Amino acid sequence: MPDMKIEINKKTQYGSYAKGWLIQDRKSLGELVLSSEEMSYITRQPDENQPVVLNRYTELILIVFSDLSKEDGAFQEHCRKKGNEIAAILRKENINQIDLTVNSENIKGIIALAEGLSLGSYQFNKYRSVASGTPWSLTQINFVGEPILQSQVNELSVLVQAVFIARDLVNEPASHLNSVKLSECFVALGASSGFESDIYHKDKIKALGMGGLIAVNQGSIDPPTFSVLTWKPANAKNLKPIILVGKGVVYDTGGLSLKPTKDSMDYMKCDMAGGAVVAAVLYFAAKCNLPLNLIALIPATDNRPDGNAYAPGDVIVMHNGKSVEVLNTDAEGRLILADALSLAKEYDPELVIDVATLTGSASMAIGHQGIVAMGNAGESLFGSLKKSGENTWERIVEFPLWDEYGELIKSDIADMKNVGSREAGAITAGKFLENFVDYKWIHLDIAGPAFLNAPDHYRPKGGTASGVRLLIDFLKQLI
Ligand code: BES
Ligand code: MN
Ligand code: ZN
């Protein structure tokens, strides 16, 4: 469960001190009952882009203007950002709840605004002592107005929870969240939402021949885990499951190929973000009863140097029997994902999507603003994914998997090696994974957006849960 919970309700009457309005422009102010002084105050504001604050002392009215004739992704993102600005005002005024007015014109926008307001209010306070004071928190958002459906309100509420769950897991330091604890968190999430969980421990992982996960784990003092989470509703639209694979490296030092540059290890607790994302998506699916057969596979370990650690030059044999020459122990994510992708085949999947903080190269290429995608799933599925990217503003850039890139990971002594040269690093990682799939597959490299060192609108510093909203939107398109 997320530490922080925002109650999101539908109400028939206003009850909160703060009230939020989303309207077309100043000409539409007639919808509100305003005094002539208030009207002239609003028209005096120089920037129609800024929310207007009317402090009536008995209530605080917050007015956001936006072109409601647009309903596309950019419009929704604009509303999310405005929601985050509202959060900043509430924080400043120390107000914990707000009523948002819904009408038939603003419905899509006001939901997006509430989303940005909630997501921008996220905080990770678990390790603050009482001495550091009680920080402001948003506790309640109420939609007032007929047009919104109770189901839309519930869905938004679960979506926000799912994002908070993934952010909490990413923000949790590795000293408090090793691979075993991570798997226990997944079991708890399953119990509270309704998905099944089955955790494989070291003996079973060995018996299954997961040479990648075992090798990466060799330098760790904690055993690896492999979590299998299943959501199988009676009314599923898909016979064959959709499988989500998430990288669960709870901490990445690089192993014996120790991460070189100053600071490059500081935030490597985020290397299980892919695992957190796919678990949060299953949480949403179970809570909202999505009629889809879904399975999440999450291989988890930390990656550390030690006397027994796997070393550059080692050759390991993976779950599908292919051999890999390890030439850099910092390219560990692809090794544990490869085993999971190979195991996925046994479920005869309709589609497999893996989510991973896989390469600095993806992050260098497009920064925090998007997700690098590759795969063989075909134009229609990639089209849907890109559409979801626009809807949620977790946008997708597709990189190619041209044959020629495969040359870069040829090994002299094994079926492949785990690194290419410096160029096209995100792609050679994708090419590596391609060796372990023989079904429709999409690879999402979230190394750029998974974790921020400074807030970006409603995405806070720290874990962002990037990918959760994208995948939920994508899965909903398949229903
Ligand atoms: N976990 C890292 C990738 C990463 C980098 C995630 C920055 C988040 C932020 C991954 O395991 C890694 O170390 N990748 C290497 C691969 C290289 C050795 C081929 C990289 O990208 O440098
Ligand atoms: Mn690494
Ligand atoms: Zn890593």
Short mmCIF file of C-alpha atoms and ligand atoms in Angstrom, two decimals:
data_model
loop_
_atom_site.label_atom_id
_atom_site.label_comp_id
_atom_site.label_asym_id
_atom_site.label_seq_id
_atom_site.Cartn_x
_atom_site.Cartn_y
_atom_site.Cartn_z
CA MET A 1 0.00 0.00 0.00
CA PRO A 2 1.23 3.48 -0.69
CA ASP A 3 2.20 5.42 2.44
CA MET A 4 0.24 8.39 1.22
CA LYS A 5 -3.42 8.16 0.30
CA ILE A 6 -5.61 10.74 -1.36
CA GLU A 7 -9.33 10.09 -1.16
CA ILE A 8 -11.02 10.85 -4.47
CA ASN A 9 -14.84 11.10 -4.37
CA LYS A 10 -17.89 12.19 -6.27
CA LYS A 11 -20.14 14.53 -4.28
CA THR A 12 -23.40 16.27 -4.96
CA GLN A 13 -22.59 19.38 -2.93
CA TYR A 14 -19.61 21.58 -2.23
CA GLY A 15 -18.14 21.09 1.22
CA SER A 16 -14.49 22.08 0.99
CA TYR A 17 -12.96 25.47 1.65
CA ALA A 18 -11.05 25.34 -1.65
CA LYS A 19 -12.96 25.08 -4.90
CA GLY A 20 -11.42 24.54 -8.30
CA TRP A 21 -12.91 25.58 -11.63
CA LEU A 22 -11.73 24.73 -15.11
CA ILE A 23 -13.33 26.99 -17.69
CA GLN A 24 -12.82 28.04 -21.28
CA ASP A 25 -11.80 31.69 -20.86
CA ARG A 26 -12.69 34.95 -19.15
CA LYS A 27 -15.87 35.21 -21.19
CA SER A 28 -17.15 32.07 -19.47
CA LEU A 29 -16.85 33.55 -15.99
CA GLY A 30 -20.62 33.91 -15.99
CA GLU A 31 -20.76 30.25 -14.90
CA LEU A 32 -19.48 31.38 -11.52
CA VAL A 33 -21.35 33.69 -9.23
CA LEU A 34 -18.87 36.53 -8.88
CA SER A 35 -19.10 40.05 -7.59
CA SER A 36 -18.23 42.88 -9.95
CA GLU A 37 -15.05 43.52 -7.90
CA GLU A 38 -14.00 39.91 -8.36
CA MET A 39 -14.75 40.11 -12.07
CA SER A 40 -12.63 43.17 -12.50
CA TYR A 41 -9.84 41.62 -10.39
CA ILE A 42 -9.80 38.61 -12.72
CA THR A 43 -9.79 40.70 -15.88
CA ARG A 44 -6.88 42.73 -14.46
CA GLN A 45 -4.68 39.58 -14.22
CA PRO A 46 -2.01 39.87 -16.90
CA ASP A 47 -1.58 36.20 -17.68
CA GLU A 48 -4.57 34.04 -18.52
CA ASN A 49 -2.26 31.01 -18.26
CA GLN A 50 -1.89 31.33 -14.49
CA PRO A 51 -4.59 29.98 -12.20
CA VAL A 52 -6.49 32.88 -10.61
CA VAL A 53 -6.88 32.79 -6.84
CA LEU A 54 -9.87 34.49 -5.23
CA ASN A 55 -9.59 34.54 -1.49
CA ARG A 56 -13.04 35.15 -0.07
CA TYR A 57 -11.87 34.16 3.43
CA THR A 58 -14.90 31.87 3.71
CA GLU A 59 -13.69 30.02 0.64
CA LEU A 60 -10.76 29.96 -1.75
CA ILE A 61 -11.72 29.91 -5.42
CA LEU A 62 -9.12 28.67 -7.89
CA ILE A 63 -9.86 29.30 -11.55
CA VAL A 64 -7.97 27.65 -14.42
CA PHE A 65 -8.54 28.73 -18.01
CA SER A 66 -8.00 26.30 -20.82
CA ASP A 67 -9.21 25.75 -24.37
CA LEU A 68 -11.79 23.06 -23.69
CA SER A 69 -12.50 22.48 -27.38
CA LYS A 70 -9.29 20.42 -27.52
CA GLU A 71 -9.22 16.96 -25.98
CA ASP A 72 -5.87 15.62 -27.23
CA GLY A 73 -2.83 14.50 -25.27
CA ALA A 74 -1.24 17.95 -25.19
CA PHE A 75 -4.45 19.42 -23.75
CA GLN A 76 -4.64 16.76 -21.06
CA GLU A 77 -1.00 17.32 -20.18
CA HIS A 78 -1.65 21.05 -19.93
CA CYS A 79 -4.45 20.29 -17.45
CA ARG A 80 -2.23 17.94 -15.43
CA LYS A 81 0.35 20.72 -15.14
CA LYS A 82 -2.34 23.18 -14.05
CA GLY A 83 -3.43 20.62 -11.46
CA ASN A 84 0.10 20.59 -10.15
CA GLU A 85 0.06 24.39 -9.91
CA ILE A 86 -3.14 24.09 -7.88
CA ALA A 87 -1.29 21.65 -5.60
CA ALA A 88 1.41 24.26 -5.05
CA ILE A 89 -1.23 26.84 -4.05
CA LEU A 90 -2.91 24.42 -1.64
CA ARG A 91 0.48 23.57 -0.16
CA LYS A 92 1.25 27.24 0.37
CA GLU A 93 -2.14 27.84 1.98
CA ASN A 94 -1.90 24.60 3.96
CA ILE A 95 -5.25 23.35 2.63
CA ASN A 96 -5.79 19.59 2.50
CA GLN A 97 -8.86 19.18 0.36
CA ILE A 98 -10.56 20.66 -2.65
CA ASP A 99 -13.83 20.42 -4.57
CA LEU A 100 -13.55 20.44 -8.35
CA THR A 101 -16.51 21.48 -10.45
CA VAL A 102 -17.40 19.09 -13.26
CA ASN A 103 -19.58 19.96 -16.21
CA SER A 104 -20.12 18.45 -19.61
CA GLU A 105 -17.58 20.77 -21.24
CA ASN A 106 -14.65 20.25 -18.90
CA ILE A 107 -14.94 16.59 -17.97
CA LYS A 108 -11.82 15.25 -19.69
CA GLY A 109 -9.79 18.26 -18.60
CA ILE A 110 -10.93 18.21 -14.98
CA ILE A 111 -10.01 14.53 -14.64
CA ALA A 112 -6.55 15.32 -16.03
CA LEU A 113 -6.32 18.30 -13.70
CA ALA A 114 -7.20 16.10 -10.72
CA GLU A 115 -4.59 13.60 -11.89
CA GLY A 116 -1.87 16.27 -11.99
CA LEU A 117 -3.06 17.65 -8.65
CA SER A 118 -2.80 14.20 -7.04
CA LEU A 119 0.44 13.12 -8.68
CA GLY A 120 2.07 16.47 -7.91
CA SER A 121 1.15 16.10 -4.23
CA TYR A 122 3.14 12.90 -3.81
CA GLN A 123 5.65 12.79 -0.99
CA PHE A 124 7.95 10.12 0.39
CA ASN A 125 8.02 10.80 4.12
CA LYS A 126 8.71 7.36 5.50
CA TYR A 127 12.16 8.17 6.84
CA ARG A 128 11.47 11.64 8.21
CA SER A 129 11.33 11.70 11.98
CA VAL A 130 8.60 13.54 13.83
CA ALA A 131 11.23 16.13 14.63
CA SER A 132 11.30 17.28 11.03
CA GLY A 133 7.65 18.36 11.32
CA THR A 134 4.45 17.21 9.68
CA PRO A 135 4.57 18.16 6.03
CA TRP A 136 1.52 19.32 4.15
CA SER A 137 -0.46 16.62 2.46
CA LEU A 138 -3.44 16.54 0.13
CA THR A 139 -6.03 14.22 1.61
CA GLN A 140 -9.17 14.66 -0.44
CA ILE A 141 -10.37 15.62 -3.90
CA ASN A 142 -14.13 15.80 -4.52
CA PHE A 143 -15.71 16.08 -7.94
CA VAL A 144 -18.93 18.04 -7.78
CA GLY A 145 -21.24 17.74 -10.77
CA GLU A 146 -23.30 15.14 -12.56
CA PRO A 147 -21.41 14.28 -15.75
CA ILE A 148 -18.58 12.34 -14.11
CA LEU A 149 -19.27 8.64 -13.59
CA GLN A 150 -18.50 6.89 -10.32
CA SER A 151 -16.42 4.41 -12.35
CA GLN A 152 -14.24 7.25 -13.70
CA VAL A 153 -13.71 8.51 -10.16
CA ASN A 154 -12.76 5.04 -8.92
CA GLU A 155 -10.40 4.47 -11.80
CA LEU A 156 -8.59 7.73 -11.21
CA SER A 157 -8.30 6.90 -7.54
CA VAL A 158 -6.75 3.48 -8.25
CA LEU A 159 -4.49 4.95 -10.93
CA VAL A 160 -3.08 7.45 -8.46
CA GLN A 161 -2.58 4.68 -5.90
CA ALA A 162 -0.80 2.52 -8.49
CA VAL A 163 1.57 5.37 -9.34
CA PHE A 164 2.23 6.02 -5.65
CA ILE A 165 2.92 2.32 -5.04
CA ALA A 166 5.52 2.25 -7.81
CA ARG A 167 7.10 5.53 -6.64
CA ASP A 168 7.28 4.29 -3.03
CA LEU A 169 9.00 1.08 -4.13
CA VAL A 170 11.54 2.97 -6.25
CA ASN A 171 12.25 5.49 -3.48
CA GLU A 172 12.80 2.76 -0.91
CA PRO A 173 16.55 2.38 -0.38
CA ALA A 174 18.11 -0.99 -1.14
CA SER A 175 19.13 -1.37 2.52
CA HIS A 176 15.41 -1.62 3.29
CA LEU A 177 14.29 -3.39 0.13
CA ASN A 178 16.39 -6.33 -0.96
CA SER A 179 15.15 -8.85 -3.51
CA VAL A 180 13.36 -10.94 -0.88
CA LYS A 181 11.58 -7.93 0.64
CA LEU A 182 10.63 -6.74 -2.84
CA SER A 183 8.94 -10.05 -3.54
CA GLU A 184 7.14 -9.81 -0.18
CA CYS A 185 5.83 -6.40 -1.21
CA PHE A 186 4.44 -7.94 -4.39
CA VAL A 187 2.69 -10.65 -2.38
CA ALA A 188 1.15 -7.97 -0.14
CA LEU A 189 0.01 -5.99 -3.19
CA GLY A 190 -1.59 -9.12 -4.60
CA ALA A 191 -3.38 -9.81 -1.33
CA SER A 192 -4.79 -6.29 -1.20
CA SER A 193 -5.87 -6.12 -4.83
CA GLY A 194 -6.71 -9.68 -5.87
CA PHE A 195 -3.90 -10.91 -8.12
CA GLU A 196 -2.10 -14.19 -7.40
CA SER A 197 1.58 -14.26 -6.59
CA ASP A 198 4.07 -17.07 -6.70
CA ILE A 199 7.65 -16.36 -5.63
CA TYR A 200 10.47 -18.57 -6.89
CA HIS A 201 13.48 -18.75 -4.59
CA LYS A 202 17.10 -19.58 -5.31
CA ASP A 203 16.76 -23.39 -5.59
CA LYS A 204 13.91 -23.13 -8.06
CA ILE A 205 15.65 -20.36 -10.03
CA LYS A 206 18.71 -22.64 -10.29
CA ALA A 207 16.60 -25.66 -11.20
CA LEU A 208 14.91 -23.67 -13.94
CA GLY A 209 18.35 -22.89 -15.37
CA MET A 210 18.17 -19.13 -15.04
CA GLY A 211 21.90 -18.66 -15.55
CA GLY A 212 21.63 -14.90 -15.95
CA LEU A 213 19.84 -14.23 -12.69
CA ILE A 214 22.09 -16.66 -10.80
CA ALA A 215 25.26 -15.08 -12.24
CA VAL A 216 24.25 -11.50 -11.43
CA ASN A 217 23.29 -12.59 -7.92
CA GLN A 218 26.63 -14.31 -7.21
CA GLY A 219 28.18 -11.22 -5.63
CA SER A 220 25.22 -10.58 -3.38
CA ILE A 221 24.76 -11.59 0.23
CA ASP A 222 20.98 -11.81 -0.43
CA PRO A 223 19.40 -14.55 -2.54
CA PRO A 224 17.62 -13.71 -5.80
CA THR A 225 13.85 -13.92 -6.21
CA PHE A 226 11.71 -14.40 -9.27
CA SER A 227 8.15 -13.16 -8.82
CA VAL A 228 5.28 -14.45 -10.94
CA LEU A 229 2.16 -12.32 -10.54
CA THR A 230 -1.04 -13.44 -12.22
CA TRP A 231 -4.31 -11.64 -12.89
CA LYS A 232 -6.76 -14.06 -14.49
CA PRO A 233 -10.33 -12.77 -14.48
CA ALA A 234 -13.22 -15.00 -15.58
CA ASN A 235 -14.30 -12.53 -18.26
CA ALA A 236 -10.89 -12.09 -19.89
CA LYS A 237 -10.93 -10.86 -23.48
CA ASN A 238 -7.63 -12.57 -24.31
CA LEU A 239 -7.12 -16.31 -24.14
CA LYS A 240 -3.34 -16.13 -24.28
CA PRO A 241 -1.86 -13.95 -21.57
CA ILE A 242 -0.21 -10.59 -22.00
CA ILE A 243 3.06 -10.79 -20.08
CA LEU A 244 4.80 -7.83 -18.47
CA VAL A 245 8.44 -8.39 -17.53
CA GLY A 246 10.08 -5.92 -15.13
CA LYS A 247 13.76 -5.49 -14.28
CA GLY A 248 14.18 -5.90 -10.53
CA VAL A 249 17.78 -4.93 -9.80
CA VAL A 250 17.29 -3.56 -6.29
CA TYR A 251 20.72 -1.93 -6.42
CA ASP A 252 23.25 -1.70 -9.23
CA THR A 253 26.87 -1.04 -8.32
CA GLY A 254 27.96 -2.38 -11.70
CA GLY A 255 29.44 -5.45 -9.98
CA LEU A 256 33.15 -6.05 -10.60
CA SER A 257 32.87 -3.67 -13.59
CA LEU A 258 32.14 -1.13 -10.88
CA LYS A 259 30.32 1.98 -11.99
CA PRO A 260 33.08 4.43 -12.82
CA THR A 261 32.09 8.06 -12.61
CA LYS A 262 31.42 10.13 -9.55
CA ASP A 263 27.76 10.00 -8.47
CA SER A 264 26.79 7.33 -10.99
CA MET A 265 25.78 4.95 -8.19
CA ASP A 266 23.87 7.47 -6.08
CA TYR A 267 20.43 6.68 -7.42
CA MET A 268 20.89 3.07 -8.43
CA LYS A 269 18.20 2.00 -5.96
CA CYS A 270 15.95 2.95 -8.90
CA ASP A 271 17.12 -0.04 -10.93
CA MET A 272 14.05 -2.06 -9.96
CA ALA A 273 11.71 0.59 -11.38
CA GLY A 274 10.61 -1.73 -14.20
CA GLY A 275 9.58 -4.37 -11.65
CA ALA A 276 7.73 -1.75 -9.58
CA VAL A 277 5.94 -0.50 -12.68
CA VAL A 278 4.66 -3.89 -13.83
CA ALA A 279 3.54 -4.84 -10.30
CA ALA A 280 1.67 -1.53 -10.02
CA VAL A 281 -0.04 -2.23 -13.36
CA LEU A 282 -1.21 -5.62 -12.07
CA TYR A 283 -2.47 -3.89 -8.93
CA PHE A 284 -4.53 -1.54 -11.10
CA ALA A 285 -5.82 -4.41 -13.25
CA ALA A 286 -6.96 -6.39 -10.22
CA LYS A 287 -8.48 -3.43 -8.37
CA CYS A 288 -10.37 -2.23 -11.45
CA ASN A 289 -11.26 -5.70 -12.65
CA LEU A 290 -9.69 -5.30 -16.09
CA PRO A 291 -10.97 -8.14 -18.29
CA LEU A 292 -7.50 -9.21 -19.44
CA ASN A 293 -5.28 -12.18 -18.65
CA LEU A 294 -2.07 -10.64 -17.38
CA ILE A 295 1.13 -12.07 -15.96
CA ALA A 296 4.03 -10.11 -14.52
CA LEU A 297 7.48 -11.70 -14.28
CA ILE A 298 10.02 -9.91 -12.10
CA PRO A 299 13.55 -11.27 -11.68
CA ALA A 300 15.20 -9.54 -8.72
CA THR A 301 18.66 -9.26 -7.20
CA ASP A 302 21.25 -6.62 -6.45
CA ASN A 303 24.44 -6.39 -8.50
CA ARG A 304 27.61 -6.15 -6.39
CA PRO A 305 31.27 -7.03 -6.43
CA ASP A 306 32.39 -9.79 -4.03
CA GLY A 307 34.73 -12.75 -3.89
CA ASN A 308 32.17 -14.90 -5.60
CA ALA A 309 30.85 -12.25 -7.98
CA TYR A 310 30.57 -13.04 -11.68
CA ALA A 311 33.45 -11.53 -13.59
CA PRO A 312 34.22 -10.10 -17.02
CA GLY A 313 35.27 -13.03 -19.21
CA ASP A 314 32.83 -15.49 -17.64
CA VAL A 315 30.59 -17.52 -19.92
CA ILE A 316 27.12 -18.27 -18.61
CA VAL A 317 24.28 -20.39 -19.95
CA MET A 318 20.86 -18.83 -19.97
CA HIS A 319 17.36 -20.27 -19.41
CA ASN A 320 16.91 -20.96 -23.13
CA GLY A 321 20.26 -22.76 -23.37
CA LYS A 322 22.09 -19.95 -25.19
CA SER A 323 25.55 -19.02 -23.95
CA VAL A 324 26.67 -15.49 -23.13
CA GLU A 325 30.18 -14.15 -22.74
CA VAL A 326 30.02 -11.54 -19.99
CA LEU A 327 32.36 -8.70 -20.85
CA ASN A 328 30.88 -6.12 -18.54
CA THR A 329 29.14 -7.03 -15.30
CA ASP A 330 27.39 -3.65 -15.37
CA ALA A 331 25.29 -4.87 -18.31
CA GLU A 332 23.40 -7.05 -15.82
CA GLY A 333 19.83 -6.02 -16.53
CA ARG A 334 19.72 -7.72 -19.92
CA LEU A 335 20.98 -10.96 -18.31
CA ILE A 336 18.17 -11.24 -15.80
CA LEU A 337 15.57 -10.03 -18.31
CA ALA A 338 16.75 -12.61 -20.83
CA ASP A 339 15.91 -15.45 -18.45
CA ALA A 340 12.48 -13.97 -17.79
CA LEU A 341 11.80 -13.44 -21.51
CA SER A 342 12.79 -17.02 -22.17
CA LEU A 343 10.49 -18.30 -19.41
CA ALA A 344 7.66 -16.14 -20.80
CA LYS A 345 7.58 -18.38 -23.87
CA GLU A 346 6.22 -21.23 -21.76
CA TYR A 347 3.00 -19.30 -21.21
CA ASP A 348 2.35 -19.04 -24.97
CA PRO A 349 1.83 -15.27 -24.68
CA GLU A 350 -0.16 -13.03 -26.97
CA LEU A 351 2.29 -10.19 -26.34
CA VAL A 352 5.24 -9.61 -24.02
CA ILE A 353 6.30 -6.15 -22.87
CA ASP A 354 9.44 -5.70 -20.82
CA VAL A 355 10.07 -2.58 -18.77
CA ALA A 356 13.60 -1.80 -17.59
CA THR A 357 16.01 0.92 -16.50
CA LEU A 358 18.31 -0.75 -18.97
CA THR A 359 20.82 1.68 -20.46
CA GLY A 360 22.40 5.04 -19.75
CA SER A 361 22.45 5.25 -23.52
CA ALA A 362 18.63 5.52 -23.73
CA SER A 363 18.77 8.26 -21.14
CA MET A 364 21.55 10.10 -23.01
CA ALA A 365 19.58 9.88 -26.24
CA ILE A 366 16.24 11.31 -25.12
CA GLY A 367 16.65 12.37 -21.50
CA HIS A 368 13.84 12.32 -18.96
CA GLN A 369 11.12 13.18 -21.43
CA GLY A 370 10.36 9.87 -23.04
CA ILE A 371 10.63 6.12 -23.14
CA VAL A 372 12.77 4.32 -25.69
CA ALA A 373 10.90 1.43 -27.28
CA MET A 374 11.98 -1.41 -29.56
CA GLY A 375 10.51 -4.69 -30.63
CA ASN A 376 8.85 -6.88 -33.22
CA ALA A 377 5.21 -6.38 -32.20
CA GLY A 378 4.27 -4.73 -35.47
CA GLU A 379 2.85 -1.40 -36.53
CA SER A 380 -0.60 -1.74 -35.08
CA LEU A 381 0.53 -2.50 -31.51
CA PHE A 382 3.31 0.10 -31.67
CA GLY A 383 0.70 2.53 -32.99
CA SER A 384 -1.54 1.86 -29.98
CA LEU A 385 1.41 2.21 -27.65
CA LYS A 386 2.40 5.55 -29.16
CA LYS A 387 -1.21 6.70 -28.87
CA SER A 388 -1.13 5.79 -25.16
CA GLY A 389 2.15 7.66 -24.94
CA GLU A 390 0.37 10.80 -26.17
CA ASN A 391 -2.67 10.24 -23.94
CA THR A 392 -0.58 9.90 -20.80
CA TRP A 393 2.37 12.06 -21.91
CA GLU A 394 4.67 9.13 -21.20
CA ARG A 395 5.77 9.36 -24.78
CA ILE A 396 7.44 6.71 -26.86
CA VAL A 397 10.37 6.94 -29.25
CA GLU A 398 10.89 3.82 -31.32
CA PHE A 399 14.47 2.76 -32.03
CA PRO A 400 15.35 0.28 -34.79
CA LEU A 401 16.51 -3.30 -34.34
CA TRP A 402 18.29 -3.54 -37.68
CA ASP A 403 20.22 -6.75 -38.31
CA GLU A 404 23.53 -4.90 -38.58
CA TYR A 405 23.41 -3.96 -34.89
CA GLY A 406 23.49 -7.68 -34.10
CA GLU A 407 27.11 -7.77 -35.32
CA LEU A 408 28.10 -5.62 -32.36
CA ILE A 409 27.29 -8.31 -29.80
CA LYS A 410 28.88 -11.30 -31.55
CA SER A 411 31.25 -13.20 -29.28
CA ASP A 412 34.37 -15.14 -30.25
CA ILE A 413 33.64 -17.95 -27.85
CA ALA A 414 29.92 -17.91 -27.02
CA ASP A 415 26.56 -17.37 -28.75
CA MET A 416 26.74 -13.67 -27.94
CA LYS A 417 28.38 -11.21 -25.58
CA ASN A 418 26.53 -8.94 -23.20
CA VAL A 419 27.93 -5.61 -24.45
CA GLY A 420 28.54 -3.96 -27.78
CA SER A 421 30.67 -0.89 -28.32
CA ARG A 422 29.77 2.52 -26.95
CA GLU A 423 27.59 3.57 -29.85
CA ALA A 424 23.92 2.57 -30.06
CA GLY A 425 24.04 1.20 -26.50
CA ALA A 426 20.25 1.16 -26.04
CA ILE A 427 19.86 -0.72 -29.31
CA THR A 428 22.51 -3.35 -28.65
CA ALA A 429 20.76 -4.03 -25.35
CA GLY A 430 17.54 -4.50 -27.33
CA LYS A 431 19.34 -6.74 -29.84
CA PHE A 432 20.62 -8.83 -26.95
CA LEU A 433 17.10 -9.34 -25.60
CA GLU A 434 15.82 -10.19 -29.08
CA ASN A 435 17.79 -13.47 -28.80
CA PHE A 436 15.40 -14.61 -26.09
CA VAL A 437 11.99 -13.87 -27.63
CA ASP A 438 9.96 -15.69 -30.22
CA TYR A 439 6.59 -14.03 -29.81
CA LYS A 440 5.26 -10.50 -30.25
CA TRP A 441 7.43 -8.31 -28.05
CA ILE A 442 7.96 -4.70 -27.02
CA HIS A 443 10.96 -3.54 -25.01
CA LEU A 444 10.65 -0.31 -23.00
CA ASP A 445 13.87 1.29 -21.74
CA ILE A 446 12.83 3.68 -18.96
CA ALA A 447 16.35 4.58 -17.75
CA GLY A 448 15.75 8.26 -18.63
CA PRO A 449 12.38 9.02 -17.04
CA ALA A 450 12.30 6.48 -14.15
CA PHE A 451 14.03 8.72 -11.63
CA LEU A 452 14.47 12.49 -11.47
CA ASN A 453 17.02 14.54 -9.57
CA ALA A 454 14.79 17.61 -9.76
CA PRO A 455 10.99 17.82 -9.96
CA ASP A 456 9.40 18.21 -13.37
CA HIS A 457 5.86 19.58 -12.92
CA TYR A 458 3.78 16.77 -11.36
CA ARG A 459 6.67 14.31 -11.52
CA PRO A 460 8.54 14.67 -8.23
CA LYS A 461 12.20 14.31 -7.47
CA GLY A 462 12.96 10.59 -7.09
CA GLY A 463 10.90 7.74 -8.49
CA THR A 464 8.34 8.82 -11.10
CA ALA A 465 6.58 5.51 -11.83
CA SER A 466 7.03 6.30 -15.50
CA GLY A 467 5.38 3.54 -17.52
CA VAL A 468 2.51 2.83 -15.13
CA ARG A 469 0.05 5.25 -16.73
CA LEU A 470 1.32 4.37 -20.21
CA LEU A 471 0.75 0.64 -19.79
CA ILE A 472 -2.62 1.03 -18.11
CA ASP A 473 -3.83 3.21 -20.97
CA PHE A 474 -2.42 0.74 -23.49
CA LEU A 475 -4.09 -2.25 -21.84
CA LYS A 476 -7.41 -0.41 -21.73
CA GLN A 477 -7.17 0.05 -25.50
CA LEU A 478 -7.02 -3.73 -25.87
CA ILE A 479 -10.31 -4.34 -24.08
N1 BES B 1 21.06 0.25 -14.50
C1 BES B 1 21.93 0.65 -15.53
C2 BES B 1 21.32 1.66 -16.49
C3 BES B 1 20.91 3.00 -15.93
C4 BES B 1 21.70 4.10 -16.12
C5 BES B 1 19.70 3.15 -15.27
C6 BES B 1 21.30 5.31 -15.64
C7 BES B 1 19.31 4.38 -14.78
C8 BES B 1 20.11 5.46 -14.97
C9 BES B 1 22.36 -0.56 -16.35
O1 BES B 1 22.44 -1.74 -15.66
C10 BES B 1 23.74 -0.28 -16.85
O2 BES B 1 24.61 -0.18 -16.06
N2 BES B 1 23.88 -0.17 -18.16
C11 BES B 1 25.14 0.10 -18.74
C12 BES B 1 25.37 -0.88 -19.85
C13 BES B 1 26.76 -0.85 -20.42
C14 BES B 1 27.74 -1.38 -19.41
C15 BES B 1 26.79 -1.66 -21.67
C16 BES B 1 25.13 1.52 -19.28
O3 BES B 1 24.12 1.92 -19.85
O4 BES B 1 26.11 2.21 -19.07
MN MN B 2 24.31 -1.99 -14.66
ZN ZN B 3 21.23 -1.90 -14.01
#
